[in-house]
Short mmCIF file of C-alpha atoms (C1' of nucleotides) in Angstrom, two decimals:
data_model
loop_
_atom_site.label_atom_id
_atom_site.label_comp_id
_atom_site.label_asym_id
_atom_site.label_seq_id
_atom_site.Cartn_x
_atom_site.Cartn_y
_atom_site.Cartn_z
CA UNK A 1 142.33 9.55 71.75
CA UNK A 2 143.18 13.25 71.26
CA UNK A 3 139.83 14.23 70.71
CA UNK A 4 137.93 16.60 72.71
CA UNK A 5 134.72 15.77 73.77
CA UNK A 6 132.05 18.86 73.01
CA UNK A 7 128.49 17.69 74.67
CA UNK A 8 129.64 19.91 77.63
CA UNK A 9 129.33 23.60 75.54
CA UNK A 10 131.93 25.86 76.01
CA UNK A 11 133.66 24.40 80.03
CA UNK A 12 134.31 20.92 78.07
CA UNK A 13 137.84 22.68 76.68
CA UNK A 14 139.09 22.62 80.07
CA UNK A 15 140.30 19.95 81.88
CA UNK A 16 138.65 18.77 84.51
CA UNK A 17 138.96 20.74 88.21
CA UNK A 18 140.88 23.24 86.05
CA UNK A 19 139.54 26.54 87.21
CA UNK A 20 141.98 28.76 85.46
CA UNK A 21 139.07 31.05 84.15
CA UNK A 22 138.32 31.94 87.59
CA UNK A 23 142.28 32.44 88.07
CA UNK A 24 142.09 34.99 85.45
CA UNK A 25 138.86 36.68 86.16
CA UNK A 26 140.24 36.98 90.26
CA UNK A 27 143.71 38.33 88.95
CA UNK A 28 142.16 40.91 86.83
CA UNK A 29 139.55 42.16 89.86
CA UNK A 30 142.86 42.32 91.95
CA UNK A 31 144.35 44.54 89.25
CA UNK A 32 141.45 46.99 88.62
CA UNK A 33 141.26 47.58 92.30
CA UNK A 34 145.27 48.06 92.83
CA UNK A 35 145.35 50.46 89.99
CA UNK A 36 142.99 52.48 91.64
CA UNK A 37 143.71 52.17 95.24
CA UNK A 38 147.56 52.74 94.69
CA UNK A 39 146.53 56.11 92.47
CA UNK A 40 144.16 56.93 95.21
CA UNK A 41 146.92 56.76 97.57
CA UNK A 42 149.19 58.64 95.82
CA UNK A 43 147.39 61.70 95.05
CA UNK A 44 145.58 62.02 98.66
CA UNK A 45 149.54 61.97 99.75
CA UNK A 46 150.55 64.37 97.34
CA UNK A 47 147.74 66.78 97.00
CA UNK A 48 145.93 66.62 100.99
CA UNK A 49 148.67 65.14 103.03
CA UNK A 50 146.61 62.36 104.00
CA UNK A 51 146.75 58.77 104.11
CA UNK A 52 143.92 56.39 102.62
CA UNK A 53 143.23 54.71 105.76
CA UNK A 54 143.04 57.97 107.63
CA UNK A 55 140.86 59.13 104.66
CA UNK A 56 138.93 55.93 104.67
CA UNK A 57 138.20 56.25 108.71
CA UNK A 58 137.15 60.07 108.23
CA UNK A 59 134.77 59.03 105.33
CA UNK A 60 132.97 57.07 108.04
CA UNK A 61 132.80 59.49 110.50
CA UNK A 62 131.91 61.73 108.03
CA UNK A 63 128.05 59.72 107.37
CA UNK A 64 127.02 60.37 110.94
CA UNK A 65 126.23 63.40 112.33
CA UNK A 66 127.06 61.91 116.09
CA UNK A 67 129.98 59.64 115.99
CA UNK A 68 130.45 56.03 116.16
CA UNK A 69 132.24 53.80 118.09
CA UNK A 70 135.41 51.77 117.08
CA UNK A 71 134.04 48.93 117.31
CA UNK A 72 131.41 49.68 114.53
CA UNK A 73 134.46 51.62 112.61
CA UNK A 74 135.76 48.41 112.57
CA UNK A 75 133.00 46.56 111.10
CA UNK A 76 132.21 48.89 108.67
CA UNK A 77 135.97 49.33 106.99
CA UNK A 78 136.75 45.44 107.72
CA UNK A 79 139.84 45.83 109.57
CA UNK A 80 141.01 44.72 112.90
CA UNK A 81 140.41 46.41 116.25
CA UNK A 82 144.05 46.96 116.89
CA UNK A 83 144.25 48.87 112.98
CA UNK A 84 140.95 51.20 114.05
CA UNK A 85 143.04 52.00 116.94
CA UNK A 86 146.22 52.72 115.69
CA UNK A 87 144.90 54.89 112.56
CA UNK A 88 142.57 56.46 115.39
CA UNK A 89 145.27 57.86 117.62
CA UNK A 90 146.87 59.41 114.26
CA UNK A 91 143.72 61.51 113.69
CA UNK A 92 143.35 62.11 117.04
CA UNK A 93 147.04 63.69 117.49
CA UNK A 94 146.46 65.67 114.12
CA UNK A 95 143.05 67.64 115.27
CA UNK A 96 141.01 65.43 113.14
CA UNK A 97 139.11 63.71 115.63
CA UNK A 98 137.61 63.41 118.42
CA UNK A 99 137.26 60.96 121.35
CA UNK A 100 135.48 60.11 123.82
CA UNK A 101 134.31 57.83 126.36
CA UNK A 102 130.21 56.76 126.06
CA UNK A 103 128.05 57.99 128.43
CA UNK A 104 126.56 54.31 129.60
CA UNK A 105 129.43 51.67 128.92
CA UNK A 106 132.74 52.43 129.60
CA UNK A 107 134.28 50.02 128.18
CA UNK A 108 133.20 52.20 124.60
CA UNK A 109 135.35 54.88 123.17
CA UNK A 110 133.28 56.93 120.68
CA UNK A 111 134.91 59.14 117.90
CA UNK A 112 133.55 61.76 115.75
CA UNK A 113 134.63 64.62 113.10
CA UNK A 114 135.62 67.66 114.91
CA UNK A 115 134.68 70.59 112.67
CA UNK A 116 137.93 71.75 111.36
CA UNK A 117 138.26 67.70 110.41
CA UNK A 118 134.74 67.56 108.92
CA UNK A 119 135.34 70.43 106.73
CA UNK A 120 138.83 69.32 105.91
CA UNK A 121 137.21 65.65 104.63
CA UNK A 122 134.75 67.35 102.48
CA UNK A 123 136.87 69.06 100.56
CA UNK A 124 138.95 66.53 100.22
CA UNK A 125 135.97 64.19 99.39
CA UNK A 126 134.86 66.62 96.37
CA UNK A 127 138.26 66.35 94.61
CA UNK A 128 138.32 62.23 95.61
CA UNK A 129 134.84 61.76 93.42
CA UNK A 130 135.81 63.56 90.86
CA UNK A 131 139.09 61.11 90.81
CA UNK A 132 136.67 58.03 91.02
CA UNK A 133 134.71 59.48 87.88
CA UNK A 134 137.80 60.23 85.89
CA UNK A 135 138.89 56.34 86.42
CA UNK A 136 135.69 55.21 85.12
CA UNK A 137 135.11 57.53 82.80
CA UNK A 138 135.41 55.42 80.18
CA UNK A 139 132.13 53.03 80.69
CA UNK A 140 129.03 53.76 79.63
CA UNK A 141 125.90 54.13 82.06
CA UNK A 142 125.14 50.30 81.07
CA UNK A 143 128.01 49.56 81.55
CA UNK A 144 128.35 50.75 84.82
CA UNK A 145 125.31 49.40 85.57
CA UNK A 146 126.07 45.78 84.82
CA UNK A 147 129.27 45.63 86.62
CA UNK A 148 127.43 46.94 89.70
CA UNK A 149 124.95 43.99 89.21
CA UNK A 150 127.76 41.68 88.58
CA UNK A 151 130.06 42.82 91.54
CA UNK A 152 127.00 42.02 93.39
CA UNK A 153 126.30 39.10 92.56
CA UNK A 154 130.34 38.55 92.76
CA UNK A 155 129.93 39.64 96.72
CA UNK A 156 127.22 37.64 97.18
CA UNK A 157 128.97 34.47 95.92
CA UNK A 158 132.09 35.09 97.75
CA UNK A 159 130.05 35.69 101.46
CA UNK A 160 128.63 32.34 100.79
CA UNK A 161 131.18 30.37 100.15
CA UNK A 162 132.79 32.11 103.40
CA UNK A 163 129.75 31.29 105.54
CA UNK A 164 129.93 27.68 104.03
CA UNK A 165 132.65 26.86 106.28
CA UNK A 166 130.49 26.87 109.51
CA UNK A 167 127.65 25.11 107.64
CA UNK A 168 125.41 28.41 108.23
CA UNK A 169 121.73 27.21 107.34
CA UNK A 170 120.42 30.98 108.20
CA UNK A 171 121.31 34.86 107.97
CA UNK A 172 123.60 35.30 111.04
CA UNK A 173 121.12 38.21 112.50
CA UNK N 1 111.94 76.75 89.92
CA UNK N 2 111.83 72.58 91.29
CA UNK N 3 111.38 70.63 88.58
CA UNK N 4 114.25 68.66 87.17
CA UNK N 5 114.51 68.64 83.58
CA UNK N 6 114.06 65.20 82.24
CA UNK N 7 115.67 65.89 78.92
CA UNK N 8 119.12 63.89 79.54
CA UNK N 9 118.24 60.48 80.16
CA UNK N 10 118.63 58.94 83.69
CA UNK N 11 121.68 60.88 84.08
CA UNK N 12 119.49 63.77 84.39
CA UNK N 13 118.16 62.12 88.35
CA UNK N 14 121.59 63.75 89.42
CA UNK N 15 122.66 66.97 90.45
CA UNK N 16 125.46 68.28 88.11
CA UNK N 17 128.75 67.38 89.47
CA UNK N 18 127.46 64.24 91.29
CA UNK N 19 129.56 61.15 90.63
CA UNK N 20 127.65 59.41 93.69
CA UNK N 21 126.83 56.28 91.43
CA UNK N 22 130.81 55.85 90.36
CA UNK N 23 131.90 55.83 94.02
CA UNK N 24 129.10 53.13 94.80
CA UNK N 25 130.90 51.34 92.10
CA UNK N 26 134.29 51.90 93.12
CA UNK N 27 133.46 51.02 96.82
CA UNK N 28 131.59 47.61 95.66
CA UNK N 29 134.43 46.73 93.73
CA UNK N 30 136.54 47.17 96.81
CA UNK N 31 134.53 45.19 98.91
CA UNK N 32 134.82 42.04 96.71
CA UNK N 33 138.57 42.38 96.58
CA UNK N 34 139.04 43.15 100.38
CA UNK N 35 136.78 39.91 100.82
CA UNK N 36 138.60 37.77 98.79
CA UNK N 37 141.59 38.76 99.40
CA UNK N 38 141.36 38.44 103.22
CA UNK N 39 139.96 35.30 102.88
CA UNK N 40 143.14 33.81 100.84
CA UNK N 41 145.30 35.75 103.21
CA UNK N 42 143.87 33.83 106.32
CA UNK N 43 143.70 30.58 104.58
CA UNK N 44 147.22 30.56 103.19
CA UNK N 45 148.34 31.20 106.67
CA UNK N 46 146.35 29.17 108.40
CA UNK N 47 146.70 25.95 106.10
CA UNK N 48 150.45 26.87 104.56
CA UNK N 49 152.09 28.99 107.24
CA UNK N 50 152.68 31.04 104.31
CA UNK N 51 152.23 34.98 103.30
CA UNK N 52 150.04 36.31 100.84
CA UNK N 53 153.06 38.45 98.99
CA UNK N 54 155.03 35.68 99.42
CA UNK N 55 152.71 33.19 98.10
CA UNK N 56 152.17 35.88 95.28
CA UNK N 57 156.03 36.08 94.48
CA UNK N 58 156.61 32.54 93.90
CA UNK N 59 153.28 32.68 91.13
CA UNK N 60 154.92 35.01 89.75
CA UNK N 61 158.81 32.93 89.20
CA UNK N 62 156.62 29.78 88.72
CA UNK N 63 155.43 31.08 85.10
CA UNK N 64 158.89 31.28 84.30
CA UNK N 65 161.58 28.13 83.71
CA UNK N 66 164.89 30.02 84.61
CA UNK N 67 163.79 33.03 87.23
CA UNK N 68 163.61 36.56 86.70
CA UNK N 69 165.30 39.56 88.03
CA UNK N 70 163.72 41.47 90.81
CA UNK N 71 162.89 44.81 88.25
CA UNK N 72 160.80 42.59 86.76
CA UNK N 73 159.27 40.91 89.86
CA UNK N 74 158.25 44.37 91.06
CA UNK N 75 156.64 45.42 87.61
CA UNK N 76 154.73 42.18 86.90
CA UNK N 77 153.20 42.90 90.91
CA UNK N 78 153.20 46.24 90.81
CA UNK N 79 154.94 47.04 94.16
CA UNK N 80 158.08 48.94 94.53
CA UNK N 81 161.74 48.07 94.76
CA UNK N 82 162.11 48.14 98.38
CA UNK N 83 158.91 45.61 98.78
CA UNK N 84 160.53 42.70 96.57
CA UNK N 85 163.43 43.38 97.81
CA UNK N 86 162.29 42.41 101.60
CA UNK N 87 160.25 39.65 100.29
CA UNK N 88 163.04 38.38 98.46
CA UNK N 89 164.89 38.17 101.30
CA UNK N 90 162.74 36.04 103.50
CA UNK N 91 162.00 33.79 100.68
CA UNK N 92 165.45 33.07 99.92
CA UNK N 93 165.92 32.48 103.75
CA UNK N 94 163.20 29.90 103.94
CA UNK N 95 164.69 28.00 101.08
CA UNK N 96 162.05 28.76 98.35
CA UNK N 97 163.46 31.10 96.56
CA UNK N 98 167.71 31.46 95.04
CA UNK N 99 169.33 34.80 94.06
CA UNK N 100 171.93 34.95 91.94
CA UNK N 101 173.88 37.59 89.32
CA UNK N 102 173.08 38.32 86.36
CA UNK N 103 175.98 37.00 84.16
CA UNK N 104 176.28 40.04 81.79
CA UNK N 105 175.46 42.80 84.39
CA UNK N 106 176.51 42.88 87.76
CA UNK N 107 174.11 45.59 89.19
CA UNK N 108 171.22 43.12 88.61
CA UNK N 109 169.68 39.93 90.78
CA UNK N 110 167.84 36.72 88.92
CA UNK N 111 165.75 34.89 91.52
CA UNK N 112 164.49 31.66 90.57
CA UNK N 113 162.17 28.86 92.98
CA UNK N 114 164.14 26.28 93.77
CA UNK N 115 162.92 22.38 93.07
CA UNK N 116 161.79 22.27 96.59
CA UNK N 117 160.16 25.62 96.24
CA UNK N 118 158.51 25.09 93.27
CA UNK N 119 156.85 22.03 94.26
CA UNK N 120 155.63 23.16 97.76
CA UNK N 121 154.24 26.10 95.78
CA UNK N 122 152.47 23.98 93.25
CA UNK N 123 150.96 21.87 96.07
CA UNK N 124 149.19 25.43 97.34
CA UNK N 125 148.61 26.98 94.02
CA UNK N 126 146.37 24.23 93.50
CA UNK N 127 144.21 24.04 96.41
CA UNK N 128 144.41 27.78 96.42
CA UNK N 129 143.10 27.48 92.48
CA UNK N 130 140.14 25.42 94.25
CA UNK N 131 139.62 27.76 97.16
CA UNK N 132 138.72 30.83 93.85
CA UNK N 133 136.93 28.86 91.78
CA UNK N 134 134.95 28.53 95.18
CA UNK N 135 134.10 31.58 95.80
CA UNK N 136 132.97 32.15 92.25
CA UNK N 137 131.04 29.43 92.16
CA UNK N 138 127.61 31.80 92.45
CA UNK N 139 128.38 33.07 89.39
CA UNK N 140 127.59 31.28 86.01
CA UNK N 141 130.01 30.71 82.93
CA UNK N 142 127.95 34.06 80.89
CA UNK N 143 128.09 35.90 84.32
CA UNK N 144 132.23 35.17 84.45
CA UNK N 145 132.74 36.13 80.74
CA UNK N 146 130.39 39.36 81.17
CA UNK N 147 132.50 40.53 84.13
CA UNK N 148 135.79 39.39 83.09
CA UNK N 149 135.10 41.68 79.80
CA UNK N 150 133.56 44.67 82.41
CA UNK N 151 136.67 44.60 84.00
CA UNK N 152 138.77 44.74 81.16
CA UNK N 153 137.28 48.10 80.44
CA UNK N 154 137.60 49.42 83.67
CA UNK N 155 141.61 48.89 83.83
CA UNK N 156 141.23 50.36 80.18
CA UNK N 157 139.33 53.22 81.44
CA UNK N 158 141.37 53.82 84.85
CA UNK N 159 144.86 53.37 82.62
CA UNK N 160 143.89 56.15 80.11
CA UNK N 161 142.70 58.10 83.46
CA UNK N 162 146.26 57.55 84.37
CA UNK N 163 147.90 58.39 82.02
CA UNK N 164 145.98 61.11 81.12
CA UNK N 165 148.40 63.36 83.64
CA UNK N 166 151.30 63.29 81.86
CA UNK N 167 149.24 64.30 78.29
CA UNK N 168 150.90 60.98 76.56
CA UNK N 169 149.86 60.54 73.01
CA UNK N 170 150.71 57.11 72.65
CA UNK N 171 151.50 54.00 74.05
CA UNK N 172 154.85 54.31 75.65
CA UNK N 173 156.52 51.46 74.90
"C1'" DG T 1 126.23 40.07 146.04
"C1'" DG T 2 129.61 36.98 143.72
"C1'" DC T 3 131.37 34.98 139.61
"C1'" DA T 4 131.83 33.27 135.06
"C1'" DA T 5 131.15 34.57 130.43
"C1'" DT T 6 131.12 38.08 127.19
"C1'" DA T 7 132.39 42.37 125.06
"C1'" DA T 8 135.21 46.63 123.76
"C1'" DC T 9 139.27 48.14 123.27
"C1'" DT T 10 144.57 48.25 123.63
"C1'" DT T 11 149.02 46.28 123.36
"C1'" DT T 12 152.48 43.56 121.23
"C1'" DA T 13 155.27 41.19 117.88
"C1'" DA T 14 155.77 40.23 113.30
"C1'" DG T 15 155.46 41.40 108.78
"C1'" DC T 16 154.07 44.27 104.63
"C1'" DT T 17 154.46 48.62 101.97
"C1'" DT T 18 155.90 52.88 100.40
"C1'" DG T 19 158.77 56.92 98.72
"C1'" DA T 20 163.05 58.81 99.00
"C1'" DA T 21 167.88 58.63 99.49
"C1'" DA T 22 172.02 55.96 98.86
"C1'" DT T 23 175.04 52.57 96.40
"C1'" DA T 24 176.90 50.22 92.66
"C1'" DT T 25 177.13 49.45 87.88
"C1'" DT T 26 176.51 50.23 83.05
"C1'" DT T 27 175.86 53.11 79.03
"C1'" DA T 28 176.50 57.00 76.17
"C1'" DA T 29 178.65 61.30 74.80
"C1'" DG T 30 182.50 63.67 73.91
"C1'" DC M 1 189.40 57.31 78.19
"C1'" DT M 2 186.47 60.22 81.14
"C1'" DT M 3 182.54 61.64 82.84
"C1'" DA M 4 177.48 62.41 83.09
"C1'" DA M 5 173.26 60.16 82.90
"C1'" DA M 6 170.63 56.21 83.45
"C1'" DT M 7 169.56 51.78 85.64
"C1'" DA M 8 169.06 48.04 89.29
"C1'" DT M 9 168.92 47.25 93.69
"C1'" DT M 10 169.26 48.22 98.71
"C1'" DT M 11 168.58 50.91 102.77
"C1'" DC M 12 165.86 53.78 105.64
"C1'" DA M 13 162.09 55.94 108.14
"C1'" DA M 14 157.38 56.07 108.58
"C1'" DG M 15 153.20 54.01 108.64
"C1'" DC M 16 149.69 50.21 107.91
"C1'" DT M 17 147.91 45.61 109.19
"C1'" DT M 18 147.08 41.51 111.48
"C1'" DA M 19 146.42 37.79 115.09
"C1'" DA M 20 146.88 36.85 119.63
"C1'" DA M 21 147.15 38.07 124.26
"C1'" DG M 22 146.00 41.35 127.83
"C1'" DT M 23 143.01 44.86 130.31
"C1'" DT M 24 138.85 46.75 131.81
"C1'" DA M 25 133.96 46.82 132.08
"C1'" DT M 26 129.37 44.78 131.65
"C1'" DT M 27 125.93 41.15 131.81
"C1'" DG M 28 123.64 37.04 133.24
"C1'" DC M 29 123.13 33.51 136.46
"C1'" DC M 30 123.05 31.54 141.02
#
DNA sequence: GGCAATAACTTTAAGCTTGAAATATTTAAG
DNA sequence: CTTAAATATTTCAAGCTTAAAGTTATTGCC
């Protein structure tokens, strides 16, 4: 009566529909990536005066030589319109930025590094990788290697069991 | 005057100072959580009417029988004072959540779910359990354990990063 | 051209989050 | 006992974030 079933390798010791490994292993992704992020934060404050999202927006900006409009700002960082917008006006007001409207559509605003803000991100870029390194530091090259793979594989999983909610048969082109 | 010395392994494809690679890492690791976590964020309020923090607050007071006080709400989540405290509030006003003194000190609050709060939250803990193990699901049982252990290192690594600053020699405990 | 649908962006209301300052209480030193 | 330091929480100001609704501009269709 009390004994557990072990034809099903190492799943049969949970109950059925209990998922708590995937509990644990989402808990501890959320941790890594708060540790970091809230670090992150913290030093760009202390050291640059600068918040991550403004940071975040500028490291955008920063991989076109042209500009971009907020609309694709949006896409790329995965925030709302209204957040690009707001964050946007910030950089604007503090020299960082700048807008303006696109030659053919008016309806599109398109922003860009000015120099003093391109220069400013790059330094602050420099000291931000060497952060990064320092907080993985401690893996090896395999290591490193493997979790890339795995956090792939991760992202992959996740966007399909997003796109499973519209029954996508195809790559949404 | 061109040629790259080949004498260091793979490492030796970068330039020195380059910690391009970690901040692919770092980046891909944010991308999972931003997915996920957006995804539970919309869900929860879509199908619950209910916050992610405050969704997070109650897992946190249902692992314990008798409540906790709000120090140790903000430690276990690792948000400040202030945040818990406004949580806290709306929780209590929605009838999930009581507040009460501490018996032997009067500067400090024990909140605890209340029977009605504790079994609304067990209703969505569940499907939310479902909604992980989801989004996992492209990843096998030897892909899980690998990253589960890959991310153990990495909170290892970042925490010694951390504390690192302040020189500690040992675990402060 | 006229008009509906679509698209880009902004505005708004609500809520989360933080760091710092303030408040209240307890503990420890003398 | 008195007082200084430490602790737990709250308050505050600033800023981020979102979803939904609103504005303006473009496109496609007749």
């Amino acid at each position: 009566m009390n004994e557990i079933p072990l034809d099903a390798e190492t799943k049969a010791l949970e109950a059925p529909g209990d998922h708590k490994s995937d509990i644990r292993l989402w808990l501890r992704l959320l941790t890594c990536t708060t540790l970091i992020e809230g670090e992150i934060r913290r030093r760009l404050r202390e050291q640059f005066d600068v918040t991550l999202p403004r940071f975040d927006l500028m490291a955008q900006l920063d991989k076109v030589p042209d500009g971009m409009t907020l609309g694709e700002v949006s896409k790329r960082m995965m925030v709302s319109n209204g957040n690009v917008t707001h964050v946007v006006e910030k950089l604007v007001a503090s020299g960082h930025i700048d807008r303006r409207p696109a030659p053919r559509d008016r309806r599109v605003q398109i922003i860009s590094l000015t120099p003093a803000g391109r220069t400013e991100f790059r330094a602050m870029a420099k000291v931000h990788e060497d952060w990064i390194a320092d907080m993985f530091a401690g893996l090896g090259e395999k290591d490193e290697a493997a979790l890339m793979e795995l956090l792939g594989k991760t992202k992959t999983s996740v966007k399909t069991a997003l796109d499973g909610k519209f029954g996508a048969k195809e790559d949404r082109s």
